[in-house]
CSV table of C-alpha atoms in Angstrom, one decimal:
chain,number,residue,atom,x,y,z
A,1,MET,CA,112.0,97.7,155.6
A,2,TYR,CA,110.8,94.8,153.4
A,3,ALA,CA,108.4,93.6,156.1
A,4,THR,CA,106.9,97.1,156.2
A,5,LEU,CA,106.4,97.1,152.5
A,6,ALA,CA,104.8,93.6,152.7
A,7,ALA,CA,102.4,94.8,155.4
A,8,LEU,CA,101.5,97.9,153.4
A,9,HIS,CA,100.9,96.1,150.2
A,10,SER,CA,99.0,93.4,152.0
A,11,LEU,CA,96.7,96.1,153.3
A,12,ALA,CA,96.4,97.6,149.9
A,13,ALA,CA,95.4,94.3,148.3
A,14,GLU,CA,92.9,93.6,151.0
A,15,THR,CA,91.3,97.1,150.5
A,16,ALA,CA,91.5,96.9,146.7
A,17,ALA,CA,89.8,93.5,146.5
A,18,THR,CA,86.4,94.8,147.3
A,19,HIS,CA,86.3,97.5,144.6
A,20,ILE,CA,89.0,96.8,141.9
A,21,SER,CA,87.6,97.2,138.4
A,22,ALA,CA,87.5,94.6,135.7
A,23,GLU,CA,89.7,96.9,133.6
A,24,GLN,CA,92.3,97.0,136.4
A,25,ILE,CA,92.2,93.2,136.7
A,26,GLU,CA,92.9,92.9,133.0
A,27,GLN,CA,95.8,95.3,133.3
A,28,LEU,CA,97.2,93.1,136.1
A,29,LYS,CA,96.9,90.1,133.9
A,30,GLY,CA,98.8,91.8,131.1
A,31,LEU,CA,101.5,93.1,133.5
A,32,ASN,CA,101.9,89.6,134.9
A,33,ALA,CA,102.2,88.0,131.5
A,34,ASP,CA,104.9,90.6,130.5
A,35,PHE,CA,106.6,90.0,133.9
A,36,ALA,CA,106.8,86.2,133.1
A,37,THR,CA,108.2,86.9,129.7
A,38,ALA,CA,110.9,89.2,131.1
A,39,ILE,CA,111.9,86.6,133.6
A,40,LYS,CA,112.1,83.8,131.0
A,41,GLN,CA,114.1,86.1,128.7
A,42,GLY,CA,116.6,86.9,131.4
A,43,GLN,CA,115.7,90.6,131.7
A,44,PRO,CA,115.9,91.3,135.4
A,45,TYR,CA,115.6,95.1,135.1
A,46,GLN,CA,112.5,94.8,132.9
A,47,ALA,CA,111.1,92.2,135.2
A,48,MET,CA,111.6,94.5,138.2
A,49,GLU,CA,109.9,97.4,136.4
A,50,LEU,CA,106.9,95.2,135.5
A,51,ASP,CA,106.7,93.8,139.1
A,52,GLU,CA,106.6,97.4,140.5
A,53,GLN,CA,103.9,98.4,138.0
A,54,PHE,CA,101.9,95.3,139.1
A,55,HIS,CA,102.2,96.2,142.7
A,56,ASN,CA,101.7,100.0,142.2
A,57,LEU,CA,98.4,99.3,140.3
A,58,ILE,CA,97.1,97.4,143.3
A,59,VAL,CA,98.2,100.2,145.7
A,60,ASP,CA,96.5,102.7,143.4
A,61,ALA,CA,93.4,100.5,143.3
A,62,SER,CA,93.2,100.6,147.1
A,63,ASP,CA,92.5,104.3,146.7
A,64,ASN,CA,94.7,105.2,149.8
A,65,ALA,CA,97.0,108.1,149.2
A,66,TYR,CA,99.0,107.4,152.3
A,67,ALA,CA,99.7,103.8,151.2
A,68,ALA,CA,100.8,105.1,147.8
A,69,SER,CA,103.1,107.7,149.3
A,70,PHE,CA,104.7,105.3,151.8
A,71,SER,CA,105.0,102.6,149.2
A,72,ALA,CA,106.9,104.8,146.8
A,73,SER,CA,109.3,105.9,149.5
A,74,LEU,CA,110.0,102.3,150.5
A,75,GLN,CA,110.4,101.1,146.9
A,76,ILE,CA,113.3,103.4,146.4
A,77,HIS,CA,115.3,101.6,149.1
A,78,ILE,CA,114.2,98.1,148.1
A,79,ARG,CA,115.0,98.3,144.4
A,80,ARG,CA,118.6,97.0,144.7
A,81,PHE,CA,117.5,93.9,146.6
A,82,LYS,CA,114.7,93.3,144.1
A,83,TYR,CA,117.1,93.5,141.2
A,84,VAL,CA,119.5,91.0,142.8
A,85,PHE,CA,116.6,88.6,143.4
A,86,LEU,CA,115.1,88.9,139.9
A,87,ALA,CA,118.6,88.3,138.4
A,88,GLN,CA,118.5,84.7,139.9
A,89,PRO,CA,117.6,81.7,137.7
A,90,VAL,CA,114.1,81.4,136.3
A,91,ALA,CA,113.1,78.7,138.8
A,92,ALA,CA,113.9,81.0,141.7
A,93,THR,CA,111.6,83.7,140.4
A,94,ALA,CA,108.8,81.8,138.7
A,95,ALA,CA,106.9,81.6,142.0
A,96,SER,CA,106.4,85.3,141.8
A,97,VAL,CA,104.4,84.9,138.6
A,98,GLU,CA,102.3,82.2,140.2
A,99,GLU,CA,101.6,84.4,143.3
A,100,HIS,CA,100.6,87.3,141.0
A,101,ALA,CA,98.1,85.0,139.3
A,102,ARG,CA,96.7,83.9,142.7
A,103,ILE,CA,96.4,87.6,143.7
A,104,ILE,CA,94.5,88.3,140.5
A,105,GLU,CA,92.2,85.3,141.1
A,106,ALA,CA,91.5,86.6,144.6
A,107,PHE,CA,90.5,89.9,143.1
A,108,GLU,CA,88.2,88.2,140.6
A,109,LYS,CA,86.5,86.5,143.6
A,110,LYS,CA,86.6,89.7,145.6
A,111,ASP,CA,88.3,87.6,148.4
A,112,ALA,CA,90.1,90.3,150.4
A,113,ALA,CA,91.7,87.9,152.9
A,114,LEU,CA,93.2,85.7,150.2
A,115,ALA,CA,94.5,88.8,148.3
A,116,ALA,CA,96.1,90.1,151.4
A,117,SER,CA,97.7,86.8,152.4
A,118,VAL,CA,99.1,86.0,148.9
A,119,MET,CA,100.4,89.6,148.6
A,120,LYS,CA,102.3,89.3,151.9
A,121,GLN,CA,103.7,86.0,150.8
A,122,ASN,CA,104.7,87.4,147.4
A,123,LEU,CA,106.8,90.1,149.1
A,124,LEU,CA,108.3,88.1,152.0
A,125,ARG,CA,109.2,84.9,150.2
A,126,PRO,CA,111.8,86.6,147.8
A,127,MET,CA,113.5,88.3,150.7
A,128,LYS,CA,113.9,85.0,152.6
A,129,GLU,CA,115.2,83.3,149.4
A,130,LEU,CA,117.6,86.2,148.7
A,131,TYR,CA,118.8,86.1,152.3
A,132,ALA,CA,119.5,82.4,152.0
A,133,PHE,CA,121.3,83.0,148.6
A,134,ILE,CA,123.5,85.7,150.2
A,135,GLN,CA,124.3,83.5,153.2
A,136,ASN,CA,125.2,80.5,150.9
A,137,HIS,CA,127.5,82.7,148.8
A,138,SER,CA,129.2,84.4,151.7
A,139,GLU,CA,129.8,81.0,153.4
A,140,GLY,CA,131.4,79.8,150.1
A,141,ASP,CA,133.7,82.9,150.2
A,142,ASP,CA,134.8,82.1,153.7
A,143,SER,CA,136.1,78.7,152.6
A,144,LYS,CA,138.6,80.1,150.1
């Protein structure tokens, strides 16, 4: 399910890169700054909301109604995993802020390939980290 969302958002970023407006880029910068603040202040729910707004703005900028519809459907199922990830220590989630900044830079350069690549990384990396976190904690439970 998460790999599907990553592919969908990667395609949306690639498509959006060629025609995203300067105003939308400024909105992304503001959302990313607020996202960073929410993470630093230990507000995982707020961070999750801001992360979704960031990604939804990119999907909307792709001007693809199908991508928007499928994305909304997948987001419903993925929210609980996202919340668990964003509740992790700041160091574990700071990479997301940096990846968002790289996506914004790719949009400013109109670099569709870079936008797509970083977007995919931004969605797949947290799932890999969350999987490792769950594995480590479940192994710890077995040793009791």
